[in-house]
XYZ file of N, CA and C in Angstrom:
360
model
N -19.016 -3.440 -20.730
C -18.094 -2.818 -19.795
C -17.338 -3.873 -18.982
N -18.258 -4.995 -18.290
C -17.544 -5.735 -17.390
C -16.436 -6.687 -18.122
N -16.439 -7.229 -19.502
C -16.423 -7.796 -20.607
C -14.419 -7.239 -20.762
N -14.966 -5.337 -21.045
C -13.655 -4.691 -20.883
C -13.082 -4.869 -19.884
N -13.276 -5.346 -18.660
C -12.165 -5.100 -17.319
C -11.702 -5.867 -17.344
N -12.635 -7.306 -17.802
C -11.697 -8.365 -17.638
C -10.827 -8.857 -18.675
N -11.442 -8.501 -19.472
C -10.004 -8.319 -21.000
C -8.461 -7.750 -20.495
N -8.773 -6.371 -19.444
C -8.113 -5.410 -19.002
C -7.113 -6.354 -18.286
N -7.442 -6.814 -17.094
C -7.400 -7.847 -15.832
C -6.383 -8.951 -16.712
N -7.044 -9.259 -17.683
C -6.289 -10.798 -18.207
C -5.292 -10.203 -18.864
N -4.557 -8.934 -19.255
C -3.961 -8.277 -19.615
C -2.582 -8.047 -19.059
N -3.063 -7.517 -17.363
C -1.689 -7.232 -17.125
C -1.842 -8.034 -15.583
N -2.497 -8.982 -15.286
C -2.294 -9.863 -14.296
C -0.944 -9.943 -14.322
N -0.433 -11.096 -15.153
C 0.590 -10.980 -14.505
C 1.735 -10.215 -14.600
N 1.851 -9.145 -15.106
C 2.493 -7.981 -14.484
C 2.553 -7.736 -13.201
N 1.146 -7.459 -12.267
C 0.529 -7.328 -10.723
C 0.842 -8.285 -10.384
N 1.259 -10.161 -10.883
C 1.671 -11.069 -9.689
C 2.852 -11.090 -9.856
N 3.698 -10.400 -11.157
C 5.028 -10.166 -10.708
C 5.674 -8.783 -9.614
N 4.650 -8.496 -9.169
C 4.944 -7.038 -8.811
C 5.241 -8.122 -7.228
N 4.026 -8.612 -6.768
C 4.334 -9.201 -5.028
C 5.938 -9.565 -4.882
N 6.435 -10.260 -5.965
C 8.434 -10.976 -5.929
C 9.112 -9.993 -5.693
N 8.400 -8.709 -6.896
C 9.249 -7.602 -7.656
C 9.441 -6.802 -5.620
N 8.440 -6.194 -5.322
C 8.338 -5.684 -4.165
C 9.208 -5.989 -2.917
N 8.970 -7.415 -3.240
C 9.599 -8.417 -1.572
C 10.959 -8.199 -1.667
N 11.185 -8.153 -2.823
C 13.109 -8.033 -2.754
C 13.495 -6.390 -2.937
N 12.861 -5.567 -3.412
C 13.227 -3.834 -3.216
C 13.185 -3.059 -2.102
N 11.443 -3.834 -1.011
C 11.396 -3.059 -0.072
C 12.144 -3.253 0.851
N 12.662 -2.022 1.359
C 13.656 -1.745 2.964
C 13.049 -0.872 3.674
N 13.246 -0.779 4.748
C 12.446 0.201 5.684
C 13.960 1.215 6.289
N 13.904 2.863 5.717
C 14.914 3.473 6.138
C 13.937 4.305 7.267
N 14.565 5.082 8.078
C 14.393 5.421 9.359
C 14.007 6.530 9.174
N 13.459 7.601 9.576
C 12.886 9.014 9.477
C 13.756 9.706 10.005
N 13.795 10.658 10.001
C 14.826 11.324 10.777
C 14.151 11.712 12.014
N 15.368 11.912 13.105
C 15.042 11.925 14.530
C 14.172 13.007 14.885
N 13.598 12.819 15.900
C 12.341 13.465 16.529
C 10.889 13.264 15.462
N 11.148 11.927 14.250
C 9.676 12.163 13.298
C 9.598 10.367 13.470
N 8.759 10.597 13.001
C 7.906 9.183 13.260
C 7.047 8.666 11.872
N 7.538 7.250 11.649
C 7.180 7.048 10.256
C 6.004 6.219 9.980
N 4.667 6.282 9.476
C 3.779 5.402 9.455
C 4.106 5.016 8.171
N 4.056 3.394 8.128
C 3.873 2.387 6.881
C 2.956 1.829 6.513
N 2.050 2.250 5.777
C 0.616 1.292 5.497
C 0.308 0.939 4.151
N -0.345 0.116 4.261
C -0.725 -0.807 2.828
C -2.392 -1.622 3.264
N -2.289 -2.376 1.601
C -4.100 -3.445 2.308
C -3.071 -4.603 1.487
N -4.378 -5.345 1.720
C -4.031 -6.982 0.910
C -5.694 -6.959 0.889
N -5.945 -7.384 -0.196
C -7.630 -7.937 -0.615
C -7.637 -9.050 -1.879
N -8.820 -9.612 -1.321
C -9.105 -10.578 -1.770
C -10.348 -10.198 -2.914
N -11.386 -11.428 -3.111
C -12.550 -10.872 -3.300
C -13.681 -11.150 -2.489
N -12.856 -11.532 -1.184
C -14.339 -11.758 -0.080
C -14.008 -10.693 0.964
N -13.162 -9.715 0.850
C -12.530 -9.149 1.969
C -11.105 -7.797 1.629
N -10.576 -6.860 2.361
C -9.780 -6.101 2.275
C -9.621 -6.241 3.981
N -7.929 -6.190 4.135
C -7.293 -5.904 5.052
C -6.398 -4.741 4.692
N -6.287 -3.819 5.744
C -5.631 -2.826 6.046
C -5.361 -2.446 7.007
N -3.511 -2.187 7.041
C -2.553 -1.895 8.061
C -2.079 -0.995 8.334
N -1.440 -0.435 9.036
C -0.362 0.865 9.333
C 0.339 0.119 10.681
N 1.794 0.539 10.447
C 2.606 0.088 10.869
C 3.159 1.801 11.452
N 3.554 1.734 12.709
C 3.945 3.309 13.049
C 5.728 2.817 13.953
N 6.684 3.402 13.435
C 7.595 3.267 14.037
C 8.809 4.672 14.319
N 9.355 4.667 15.189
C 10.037 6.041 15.728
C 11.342 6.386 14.407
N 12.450 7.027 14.810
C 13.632 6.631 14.039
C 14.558 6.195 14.301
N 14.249 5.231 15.355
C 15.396 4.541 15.923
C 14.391 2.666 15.172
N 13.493 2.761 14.289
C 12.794 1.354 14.568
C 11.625 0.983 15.146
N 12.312 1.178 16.252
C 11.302 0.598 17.045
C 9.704 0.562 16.824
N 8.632 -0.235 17.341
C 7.457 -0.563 16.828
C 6.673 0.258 17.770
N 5.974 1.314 17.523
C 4.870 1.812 18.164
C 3.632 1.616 18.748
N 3.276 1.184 17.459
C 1.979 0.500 17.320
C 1.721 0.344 15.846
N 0.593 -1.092 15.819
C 0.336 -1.560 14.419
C -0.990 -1.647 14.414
N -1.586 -1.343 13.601
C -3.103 -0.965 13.535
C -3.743 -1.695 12.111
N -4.719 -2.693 12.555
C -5.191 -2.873 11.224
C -6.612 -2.758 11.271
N -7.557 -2.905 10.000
C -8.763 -3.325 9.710
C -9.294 -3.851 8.572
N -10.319 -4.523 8.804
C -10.849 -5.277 8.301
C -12.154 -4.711 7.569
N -11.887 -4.612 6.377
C -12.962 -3.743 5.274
C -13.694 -4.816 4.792
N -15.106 -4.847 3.977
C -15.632 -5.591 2.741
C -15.092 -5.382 1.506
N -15.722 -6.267 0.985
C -14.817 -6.517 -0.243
C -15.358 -5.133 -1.060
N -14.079 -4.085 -1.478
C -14.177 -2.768 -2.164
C -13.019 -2.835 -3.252
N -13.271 -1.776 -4.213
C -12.307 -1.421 -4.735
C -11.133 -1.539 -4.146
N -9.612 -1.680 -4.905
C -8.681 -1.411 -4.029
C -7.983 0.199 -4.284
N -8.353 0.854 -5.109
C -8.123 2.312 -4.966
C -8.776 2.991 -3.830
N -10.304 2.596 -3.825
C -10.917 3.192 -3.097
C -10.314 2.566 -1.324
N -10.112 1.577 -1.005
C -9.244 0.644 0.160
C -8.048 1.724 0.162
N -7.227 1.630 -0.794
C -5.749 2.527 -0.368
C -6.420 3.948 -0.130
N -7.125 4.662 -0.741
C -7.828 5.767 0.232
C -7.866 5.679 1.624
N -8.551 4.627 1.700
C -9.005 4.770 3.482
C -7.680 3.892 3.976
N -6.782 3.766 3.627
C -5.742 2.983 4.403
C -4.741 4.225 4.929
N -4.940 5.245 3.733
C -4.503 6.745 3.775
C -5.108 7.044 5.126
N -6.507 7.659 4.984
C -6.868 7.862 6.119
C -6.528 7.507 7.481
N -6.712 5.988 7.709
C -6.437 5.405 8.793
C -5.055 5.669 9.018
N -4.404 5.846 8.346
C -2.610 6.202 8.978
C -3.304 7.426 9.377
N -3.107 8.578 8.666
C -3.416 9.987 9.263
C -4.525 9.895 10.800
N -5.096 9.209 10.991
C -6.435 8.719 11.868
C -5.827 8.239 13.115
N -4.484 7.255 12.821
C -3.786 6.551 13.636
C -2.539 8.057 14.440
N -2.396 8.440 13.497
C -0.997 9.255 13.700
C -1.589 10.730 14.730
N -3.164 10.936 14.475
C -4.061 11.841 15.177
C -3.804 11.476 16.646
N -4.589 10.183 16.704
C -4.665 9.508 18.114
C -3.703 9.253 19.317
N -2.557 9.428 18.195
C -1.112 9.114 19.026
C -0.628 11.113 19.731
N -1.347 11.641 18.784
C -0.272 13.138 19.460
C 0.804 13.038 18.621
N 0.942 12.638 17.255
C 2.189 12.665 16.850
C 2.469 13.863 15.839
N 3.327 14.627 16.149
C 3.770 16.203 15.442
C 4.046 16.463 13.920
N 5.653 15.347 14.456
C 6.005 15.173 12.909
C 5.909 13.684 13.121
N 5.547 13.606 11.512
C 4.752 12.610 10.588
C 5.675 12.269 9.199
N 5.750 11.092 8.395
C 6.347 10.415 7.517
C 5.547 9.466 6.976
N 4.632 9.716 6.157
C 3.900 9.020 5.710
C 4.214 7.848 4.602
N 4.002 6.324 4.208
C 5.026 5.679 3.593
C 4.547 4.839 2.827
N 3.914 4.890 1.296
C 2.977 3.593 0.577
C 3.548 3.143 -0.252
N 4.173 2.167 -0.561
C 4.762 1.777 -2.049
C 3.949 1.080 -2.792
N 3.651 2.350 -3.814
C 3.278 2.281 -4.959
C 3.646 2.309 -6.433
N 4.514 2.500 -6.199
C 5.441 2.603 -7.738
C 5.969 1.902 -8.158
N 6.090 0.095 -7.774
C 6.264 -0.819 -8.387
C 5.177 -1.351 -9.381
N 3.948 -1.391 -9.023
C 3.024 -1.701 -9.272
C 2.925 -0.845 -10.892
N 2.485 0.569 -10.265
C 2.337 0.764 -11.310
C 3.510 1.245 -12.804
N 4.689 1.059 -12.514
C 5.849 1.141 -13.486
C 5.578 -0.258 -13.837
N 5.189 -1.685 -13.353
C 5.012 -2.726 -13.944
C 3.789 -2.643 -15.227
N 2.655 -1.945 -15.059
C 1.720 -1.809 -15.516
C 2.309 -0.832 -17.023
N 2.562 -0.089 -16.306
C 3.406 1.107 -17.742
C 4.231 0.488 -18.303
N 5.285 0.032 -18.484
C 6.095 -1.058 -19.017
C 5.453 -2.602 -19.714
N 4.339 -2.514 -19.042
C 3.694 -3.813 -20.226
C 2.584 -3.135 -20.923
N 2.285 -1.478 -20.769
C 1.553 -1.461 -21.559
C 2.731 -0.728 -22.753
N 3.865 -0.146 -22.134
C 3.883 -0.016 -23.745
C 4.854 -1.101 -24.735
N 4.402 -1.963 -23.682
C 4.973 -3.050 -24.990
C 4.133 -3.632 -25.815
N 2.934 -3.388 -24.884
C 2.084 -4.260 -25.808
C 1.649 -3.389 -27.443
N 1.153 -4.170 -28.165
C 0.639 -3.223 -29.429
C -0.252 -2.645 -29.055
C-alpha cells in the first residue's frame, strides 16, 4: 500500500509544485457584495506540521481579522476539513449574518486531472 502512494506521489508531484506558480499568478481577491463578509482560508503543511488560516474581510477589503492554527502533522484533506470548520468557527464568533466562504481548490486538482489523463 505505502509502496502505492508513493509511486502515486512520484507521479504527479510535480504537477502539485506546479500548481504553488500556477495559483500565485490566477489568485485575486474580488469583494463580496455589500453588507456580506468574505472568509478566505487555506493550510500550508509540511511533514512536521500543518498551518491553517482564515483571512475574514468586509466588501470594501478591509481586514477584519486573521485567524490561524497550528495543527500536527495530518492528512491534508483531513486539515482542509478543519480549516473549513475554523472559518465557519471564526465567522460564529464574530456575529457575522451573511457569510462568503472562499478555498481555491481547483487548480490543484484540474492539474492532477490533466496529468492523469495524459499519462498512459
Amino acid at each position: 500500500m505505502s509502496k502505492s502512494i508513493n509511486i502515486s506521489f512520484c507521479k504527479f508531484k510535480d504537477s502539485l509544485l506546479q500548481t504553488a506558480t500556477t495559483t500565485i499568478e490566477l489568485v485575486g481577491w474580488t469583494p463580496p457584495l455589500q453588507k456580506w463578509t468574505k472568509l478566505n482560508f487555506d493550510i500550508s503543511h509540511s511533514l512536521s506540521k500543518v498551518v491553517a488560516a482564515v483571512v475574514v474581510r468586509d466588501n470594501e477589503g478591509n481586514i477584519l481579522t486573521i485567524v490561524s492554527s497550528l495543527l500536527p502533522p495530518i492528512c491534508p484533506l483531513l486539515a482542509e476539513s478543519l480549516v473549513s470548520s475554523l472559518a465557519i468557527d471564526v465567522a460564529s464568533s464574530l456575529n457575522l449574518k451573511f457569510i462568503f466562504l472562499e478555498r481555491d481548490s481547483i487548480v490543484p486538482l484540474k492539474n492532477i486531472q490533466a496529468q492523469q489523463e495524459t499519462s498512459p
